[in-house]
mmCIF file of C-alpha atoms in Angstrom:
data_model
loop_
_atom_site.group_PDB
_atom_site.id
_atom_site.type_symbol
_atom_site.label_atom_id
_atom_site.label_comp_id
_atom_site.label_asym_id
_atom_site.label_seq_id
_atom_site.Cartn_x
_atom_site.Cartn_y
_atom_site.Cartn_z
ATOM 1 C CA UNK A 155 -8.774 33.237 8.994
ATOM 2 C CA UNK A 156 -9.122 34.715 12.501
ATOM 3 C CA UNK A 157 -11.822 37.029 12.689
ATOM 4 C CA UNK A 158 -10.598 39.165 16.219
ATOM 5 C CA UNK A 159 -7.185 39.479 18.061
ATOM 6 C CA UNK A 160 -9.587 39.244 20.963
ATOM 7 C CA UNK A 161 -11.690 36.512 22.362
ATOM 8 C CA UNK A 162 -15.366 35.783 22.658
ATOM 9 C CA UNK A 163 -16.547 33.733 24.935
ATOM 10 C CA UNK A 164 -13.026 32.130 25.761
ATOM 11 C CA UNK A 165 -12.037 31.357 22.378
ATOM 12 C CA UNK A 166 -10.541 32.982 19.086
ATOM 13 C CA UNK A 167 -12.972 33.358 16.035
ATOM 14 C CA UNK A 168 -11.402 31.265 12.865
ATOM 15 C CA UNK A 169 -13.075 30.594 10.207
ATOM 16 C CA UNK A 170 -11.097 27.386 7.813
ATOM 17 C CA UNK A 171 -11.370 27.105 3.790
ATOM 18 C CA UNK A 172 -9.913 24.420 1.213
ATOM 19 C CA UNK A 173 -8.896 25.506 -2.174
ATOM 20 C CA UNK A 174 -12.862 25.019 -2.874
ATOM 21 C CA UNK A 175 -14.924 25.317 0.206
ATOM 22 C CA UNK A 176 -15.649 26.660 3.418
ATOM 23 C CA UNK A 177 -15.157 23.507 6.301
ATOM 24 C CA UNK A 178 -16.770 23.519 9.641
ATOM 25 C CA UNK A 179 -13.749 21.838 11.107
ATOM 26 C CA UNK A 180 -10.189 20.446 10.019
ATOM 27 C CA UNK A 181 -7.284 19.301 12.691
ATOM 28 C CA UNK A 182 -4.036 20.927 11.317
ATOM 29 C CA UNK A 183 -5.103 24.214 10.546
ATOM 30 C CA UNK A 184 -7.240 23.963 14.136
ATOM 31 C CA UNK A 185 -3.547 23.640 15.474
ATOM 32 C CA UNK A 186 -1.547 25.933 13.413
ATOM 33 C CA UNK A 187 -3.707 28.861 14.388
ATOM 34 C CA UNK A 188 -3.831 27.979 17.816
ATOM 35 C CA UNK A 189 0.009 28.119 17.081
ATOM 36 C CA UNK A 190 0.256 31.677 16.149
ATOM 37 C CA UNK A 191 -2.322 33.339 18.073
ATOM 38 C CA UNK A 192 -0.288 32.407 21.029
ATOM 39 C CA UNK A 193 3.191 33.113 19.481
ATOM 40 C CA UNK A 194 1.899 36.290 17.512
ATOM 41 C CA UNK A 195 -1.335 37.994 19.307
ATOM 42 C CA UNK A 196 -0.908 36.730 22.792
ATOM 43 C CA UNK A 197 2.842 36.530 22.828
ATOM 44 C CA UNK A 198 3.109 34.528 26.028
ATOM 45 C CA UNK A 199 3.489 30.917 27.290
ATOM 46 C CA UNK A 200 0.102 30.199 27.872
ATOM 47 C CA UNK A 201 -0.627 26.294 28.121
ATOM 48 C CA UNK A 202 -4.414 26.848 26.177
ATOM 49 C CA UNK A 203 -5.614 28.405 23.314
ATOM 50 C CA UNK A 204 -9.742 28.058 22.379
ATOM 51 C CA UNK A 205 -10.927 28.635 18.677
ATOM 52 C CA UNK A 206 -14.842 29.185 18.088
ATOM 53 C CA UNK A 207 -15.229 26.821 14.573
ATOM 54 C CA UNK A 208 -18.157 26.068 12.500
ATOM 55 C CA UNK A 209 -18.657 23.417 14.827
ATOM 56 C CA UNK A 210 -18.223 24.966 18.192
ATOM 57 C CA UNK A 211 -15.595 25.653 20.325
ATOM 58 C CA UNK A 212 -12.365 23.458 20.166
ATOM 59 C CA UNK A 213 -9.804 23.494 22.976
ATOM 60 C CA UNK A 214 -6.113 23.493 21.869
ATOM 61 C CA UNK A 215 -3.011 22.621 24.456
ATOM 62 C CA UNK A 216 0.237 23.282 24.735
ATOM 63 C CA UNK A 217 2.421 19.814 25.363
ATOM 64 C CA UNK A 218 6.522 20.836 26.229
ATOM 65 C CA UNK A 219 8.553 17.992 25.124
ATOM 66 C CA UNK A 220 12.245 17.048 26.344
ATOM 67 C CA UNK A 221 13.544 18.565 23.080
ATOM 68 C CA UNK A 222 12.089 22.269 23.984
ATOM 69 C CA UNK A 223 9.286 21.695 21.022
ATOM 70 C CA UNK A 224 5.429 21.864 22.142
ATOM 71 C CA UNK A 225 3.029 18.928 20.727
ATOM 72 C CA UNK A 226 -0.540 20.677 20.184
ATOM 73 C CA UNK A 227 -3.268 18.549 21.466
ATOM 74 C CA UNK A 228 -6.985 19.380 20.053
ATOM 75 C CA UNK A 229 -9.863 17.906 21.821
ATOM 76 C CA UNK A 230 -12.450 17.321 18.636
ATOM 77 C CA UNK A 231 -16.363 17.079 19.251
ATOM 78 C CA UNK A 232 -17.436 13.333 20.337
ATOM 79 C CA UNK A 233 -17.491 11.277 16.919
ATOM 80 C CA UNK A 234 -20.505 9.967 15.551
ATOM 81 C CA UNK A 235 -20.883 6.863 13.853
ATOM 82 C CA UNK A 236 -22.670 6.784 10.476
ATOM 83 C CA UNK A 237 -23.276 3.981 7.674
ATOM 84 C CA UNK A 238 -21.505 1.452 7.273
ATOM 85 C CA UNK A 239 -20.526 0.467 3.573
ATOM 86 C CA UNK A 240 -20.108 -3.019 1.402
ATOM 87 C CA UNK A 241 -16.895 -3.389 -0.676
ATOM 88 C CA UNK A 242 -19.145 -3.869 -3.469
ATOM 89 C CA UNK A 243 -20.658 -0.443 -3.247
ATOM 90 C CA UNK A 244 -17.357 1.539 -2.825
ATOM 91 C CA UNK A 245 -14.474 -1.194 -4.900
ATOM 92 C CA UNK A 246 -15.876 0.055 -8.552
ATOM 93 C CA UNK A 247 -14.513 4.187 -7.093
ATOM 94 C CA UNK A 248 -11.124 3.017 -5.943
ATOM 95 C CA UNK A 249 -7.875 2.260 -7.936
ATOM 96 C CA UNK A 250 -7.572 -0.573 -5.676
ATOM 97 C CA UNK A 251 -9.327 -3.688 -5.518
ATOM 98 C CA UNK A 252 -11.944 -5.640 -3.311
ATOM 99 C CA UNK A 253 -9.571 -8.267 -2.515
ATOM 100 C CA UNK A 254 -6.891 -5.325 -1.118
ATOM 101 C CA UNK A 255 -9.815 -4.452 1.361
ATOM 102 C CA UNK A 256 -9.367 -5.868 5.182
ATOM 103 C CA UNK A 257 -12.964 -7.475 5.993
ATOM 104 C CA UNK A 258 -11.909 -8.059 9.784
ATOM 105 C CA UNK A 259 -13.336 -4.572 10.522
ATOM 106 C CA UNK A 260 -15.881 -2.375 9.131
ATOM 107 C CA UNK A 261 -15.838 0.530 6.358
ATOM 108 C CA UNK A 262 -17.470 3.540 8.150
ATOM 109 C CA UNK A 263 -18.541 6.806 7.951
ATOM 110 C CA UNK A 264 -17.651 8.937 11.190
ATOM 111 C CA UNK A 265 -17.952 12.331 11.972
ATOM 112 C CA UNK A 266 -16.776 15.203 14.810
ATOM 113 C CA UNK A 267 -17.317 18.142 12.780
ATOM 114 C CA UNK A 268 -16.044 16.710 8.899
ATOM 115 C CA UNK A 269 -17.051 13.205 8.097
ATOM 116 C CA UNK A 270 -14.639 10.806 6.401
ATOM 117 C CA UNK A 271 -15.046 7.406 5.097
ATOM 118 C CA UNK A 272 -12.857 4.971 6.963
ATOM 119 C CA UNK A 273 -11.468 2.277 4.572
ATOM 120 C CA UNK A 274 -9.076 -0.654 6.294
ATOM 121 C CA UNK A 275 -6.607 -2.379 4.035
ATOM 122 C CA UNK A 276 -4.595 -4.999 4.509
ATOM 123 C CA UNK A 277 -0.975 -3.709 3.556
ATOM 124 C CA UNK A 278 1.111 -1.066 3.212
ATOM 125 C CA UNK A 279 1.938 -1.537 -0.534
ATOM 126 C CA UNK A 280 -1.863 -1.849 -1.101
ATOM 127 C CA UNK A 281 -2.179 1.989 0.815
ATOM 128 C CA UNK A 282 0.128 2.563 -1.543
ATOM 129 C CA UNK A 283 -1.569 1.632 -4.760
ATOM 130 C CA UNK A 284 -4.728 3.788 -3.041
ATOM 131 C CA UNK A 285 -6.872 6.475 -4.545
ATOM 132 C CA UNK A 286 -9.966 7.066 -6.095
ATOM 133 C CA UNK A 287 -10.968 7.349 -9.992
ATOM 134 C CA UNK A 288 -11.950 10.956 -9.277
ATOM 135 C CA UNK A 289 -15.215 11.326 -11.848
ATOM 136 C CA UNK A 290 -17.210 8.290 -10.249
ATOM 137 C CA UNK A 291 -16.065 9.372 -6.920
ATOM 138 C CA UNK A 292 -17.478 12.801 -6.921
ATOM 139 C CA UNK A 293 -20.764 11.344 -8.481
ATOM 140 C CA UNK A 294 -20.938 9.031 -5.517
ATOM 141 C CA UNK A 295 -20.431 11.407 -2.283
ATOM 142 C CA UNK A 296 -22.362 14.708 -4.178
ATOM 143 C CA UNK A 297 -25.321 13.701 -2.067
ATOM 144 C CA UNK A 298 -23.987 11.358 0.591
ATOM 145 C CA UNK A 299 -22.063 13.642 4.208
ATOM 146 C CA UNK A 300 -19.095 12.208 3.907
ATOM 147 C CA UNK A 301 -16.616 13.139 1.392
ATOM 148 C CA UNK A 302 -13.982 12.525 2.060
ATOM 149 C CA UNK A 303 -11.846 9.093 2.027
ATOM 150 C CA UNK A 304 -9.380 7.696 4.512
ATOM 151 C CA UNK A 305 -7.281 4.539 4.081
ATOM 152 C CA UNK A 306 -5.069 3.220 6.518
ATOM 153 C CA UNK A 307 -3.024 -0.316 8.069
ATOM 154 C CA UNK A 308 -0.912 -1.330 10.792
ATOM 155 C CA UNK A 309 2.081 -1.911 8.494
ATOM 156 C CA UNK A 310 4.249 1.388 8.637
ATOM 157 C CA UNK A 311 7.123 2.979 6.945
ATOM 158 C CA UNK A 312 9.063 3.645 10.504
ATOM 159 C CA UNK A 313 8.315 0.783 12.695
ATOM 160 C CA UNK A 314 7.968 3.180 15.729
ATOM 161 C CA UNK A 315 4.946 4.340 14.173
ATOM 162 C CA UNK A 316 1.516 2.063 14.709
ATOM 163 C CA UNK A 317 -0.463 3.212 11.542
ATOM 164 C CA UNK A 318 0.043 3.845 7.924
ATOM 165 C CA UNK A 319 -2.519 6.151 6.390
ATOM 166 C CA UNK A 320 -3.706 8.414 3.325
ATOM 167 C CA UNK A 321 -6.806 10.941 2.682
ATOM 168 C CA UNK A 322 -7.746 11.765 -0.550
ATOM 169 C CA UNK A 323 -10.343 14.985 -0.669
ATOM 170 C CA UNK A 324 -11.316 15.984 -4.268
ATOM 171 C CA UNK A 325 -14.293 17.062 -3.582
ATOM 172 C CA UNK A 326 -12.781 20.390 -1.828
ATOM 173 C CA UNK A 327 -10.061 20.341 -3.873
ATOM 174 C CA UNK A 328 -7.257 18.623 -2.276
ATOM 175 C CA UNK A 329 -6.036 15.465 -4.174
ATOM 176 C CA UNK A 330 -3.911 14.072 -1.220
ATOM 177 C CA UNK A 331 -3.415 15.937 2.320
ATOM 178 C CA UNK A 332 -0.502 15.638 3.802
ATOM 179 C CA UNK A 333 -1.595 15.315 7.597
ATOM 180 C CA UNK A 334 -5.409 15.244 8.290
ATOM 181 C CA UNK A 335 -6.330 16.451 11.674
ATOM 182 C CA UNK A 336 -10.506 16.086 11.110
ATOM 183 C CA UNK A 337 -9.348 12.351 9.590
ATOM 184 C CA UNK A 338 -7.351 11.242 12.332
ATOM 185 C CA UNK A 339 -9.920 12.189 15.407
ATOM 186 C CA UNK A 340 -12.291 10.375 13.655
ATOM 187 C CA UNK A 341 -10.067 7.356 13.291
ATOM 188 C CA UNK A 342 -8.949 7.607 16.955
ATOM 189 C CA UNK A 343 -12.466 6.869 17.545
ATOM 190 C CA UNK A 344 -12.859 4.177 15.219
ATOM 191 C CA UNK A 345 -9.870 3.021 16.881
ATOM 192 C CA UNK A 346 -11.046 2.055 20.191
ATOM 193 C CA UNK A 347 -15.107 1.536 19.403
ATOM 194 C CA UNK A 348 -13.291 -1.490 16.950
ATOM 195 C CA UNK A 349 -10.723 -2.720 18.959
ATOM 196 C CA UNK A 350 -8.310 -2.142 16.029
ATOM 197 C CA UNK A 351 -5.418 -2.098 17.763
ATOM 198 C CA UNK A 352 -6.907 -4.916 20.353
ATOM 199 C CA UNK A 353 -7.572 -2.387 23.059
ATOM 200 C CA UNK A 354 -10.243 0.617 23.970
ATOM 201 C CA UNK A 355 -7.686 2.658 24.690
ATOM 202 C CA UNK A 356 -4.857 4.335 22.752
ATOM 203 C CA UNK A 357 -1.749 6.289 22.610
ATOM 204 C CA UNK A 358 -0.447 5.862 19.050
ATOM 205 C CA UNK A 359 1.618 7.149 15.983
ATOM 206 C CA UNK A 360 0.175 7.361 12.856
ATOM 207 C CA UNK A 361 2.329 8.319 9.834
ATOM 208 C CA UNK A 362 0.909 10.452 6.281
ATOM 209 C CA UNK A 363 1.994 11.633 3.400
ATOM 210 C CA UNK A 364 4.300 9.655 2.628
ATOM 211 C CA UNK A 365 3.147 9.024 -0.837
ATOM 212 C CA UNK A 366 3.413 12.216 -2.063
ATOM 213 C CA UNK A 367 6.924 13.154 -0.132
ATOM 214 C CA UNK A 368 5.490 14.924 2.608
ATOM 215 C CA UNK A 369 5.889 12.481 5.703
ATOM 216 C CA UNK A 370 3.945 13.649 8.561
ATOM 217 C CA UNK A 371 3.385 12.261 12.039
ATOM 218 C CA UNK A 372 0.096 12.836 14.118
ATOM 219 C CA UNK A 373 -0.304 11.691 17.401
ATOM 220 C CA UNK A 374 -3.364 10.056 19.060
ATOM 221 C CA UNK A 375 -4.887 9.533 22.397
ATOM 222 C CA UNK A 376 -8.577 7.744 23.215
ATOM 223 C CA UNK A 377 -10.349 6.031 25.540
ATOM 224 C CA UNK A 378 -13.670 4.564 25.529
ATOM 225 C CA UNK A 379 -16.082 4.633 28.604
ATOM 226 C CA UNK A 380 -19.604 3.430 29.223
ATOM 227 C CA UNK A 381 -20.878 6.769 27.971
ATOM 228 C CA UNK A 382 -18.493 8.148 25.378
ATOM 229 C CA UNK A 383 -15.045 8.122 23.661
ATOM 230 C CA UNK A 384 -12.647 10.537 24.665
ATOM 231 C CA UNK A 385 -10.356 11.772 21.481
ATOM 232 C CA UNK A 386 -6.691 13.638 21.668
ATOM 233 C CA UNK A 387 -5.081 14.536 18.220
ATOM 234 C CA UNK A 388 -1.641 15.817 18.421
ATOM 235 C CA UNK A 389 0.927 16.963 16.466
ATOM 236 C CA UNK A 390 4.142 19.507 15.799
ATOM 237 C CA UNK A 391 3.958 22.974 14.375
ATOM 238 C CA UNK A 392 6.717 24.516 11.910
ATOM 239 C CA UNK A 393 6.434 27.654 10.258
ATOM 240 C CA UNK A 394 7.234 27.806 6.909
ATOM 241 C CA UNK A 395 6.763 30.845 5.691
ATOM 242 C CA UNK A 396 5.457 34.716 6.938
ATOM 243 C CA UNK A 397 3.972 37.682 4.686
ATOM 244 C CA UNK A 398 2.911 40.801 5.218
ATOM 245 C CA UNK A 399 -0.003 42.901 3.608
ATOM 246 C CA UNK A 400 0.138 46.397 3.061
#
């Protein structure tokens, strides 16, 4: 929701629900209204749009392709980096199995505004066979910050992507998103602080939703310094559909 057709200081009021919560932050809906406050309150080509969140103020930008299409690029809070978790804790919640788990990096919690757990596996057709058995999974996370679950690999559908992924989010009410904004700065983080991709700094692809015939594409951008890790998520607007109230 946005709150004012005016701003305060420097940025657009917007409140963001799921089907069955309020959320301090999400990337794609941070983007879409940053989308049509410019295109239907501000009605001009400005390059930046600011949104006051739950969890502060987040800076959108305006990115002109070659094709004539912008690519929105968010600039999330810095991530934090929370517990990290054994595949015998979290195995028994998924549909998947221990063995389907890659144990060359870490699972992790990390946060810049919505925590998600981070869970690597080892191929695409085991991202694929993903999920959670929903009852033990909302026992687990009722008292725990994160949430949420992300799964990902570096096999792709479209080999000029770099990353396969999924999020699963029962606990709000979402079975599968289609494109996670929150998901993927945190990952981008996780990125370089683990070398994932065998550098601290990244410009990659990663593709979602796949699974349930939605195929997305979010773009992302860190770096890591001696003092922090600097986080770009990007990605394509297209309106679907307009109402009016009356």
């Amino acid at each position: 929701f946005i709150l004012s057709d005016t701003p305060r200081d420097g940025g657009y009021d917007v409140r963001i629900f799921t089907p069955a919560a309020e959320v301090p932050f999400a990337g794609h809906p941070t983007l879409g209204t940053a989308y049509i406050i410019r295109q239907e309150i501000l009605r001009q080509p400005i390059r930046q749009v600011n949104l006051n969140l739950k969890v502060g103020q987040i800076p959108v930008r305006f990115d002109r392709q070659s094709d004539g299409r912008d690519i929105l690029w968010m600039t999330p809070k810095e991530a934090t980096f929370g517990e990290v978790l054994n595949i015998g804790e979290l195995a028994p919640l998924l549909t998947i199995a221990g063995a389907d788990i890659d144990t060359d990096f870490p699972i992790q919690s990390v946060s810049t505004g919505l925590p998600f757990i981070l869970l690597p596996l080892r191929s695409l057709e085991a991202v694929r066979r993903a999920g959670v058995v929903r009852d033990k999974w909302l026992d687990w996370v009722r008292d725990r910050p994160a949430k949420m679950l992300f799964v990902f690999c570096r096999q792709t559908v479209d080999p000029a992507n770099d990353i396969h992924a999924r999020a699963f989010a029962d606990y709000y009410g979402i079975v599968e998103d289609p494109a996670t904004g929150s998901a993927n700065s945190c990952f981008a983080a996780y990125l370089v602080k683990h070398r994932y991709l065998d550098t601290d700094q990244i410009d990659a692809r990663v593709e979602q939703g796949y699974e349930i015939g939605r195929p997305s594409l979010i773009y992302l951008r860190a770096r890591r310094s001696s003092e922090r890790i600097e986080v770009n998520v990007g990605g394509k607007v297209v309106p679907i559909a307009k109402a009016e109230l009356i």
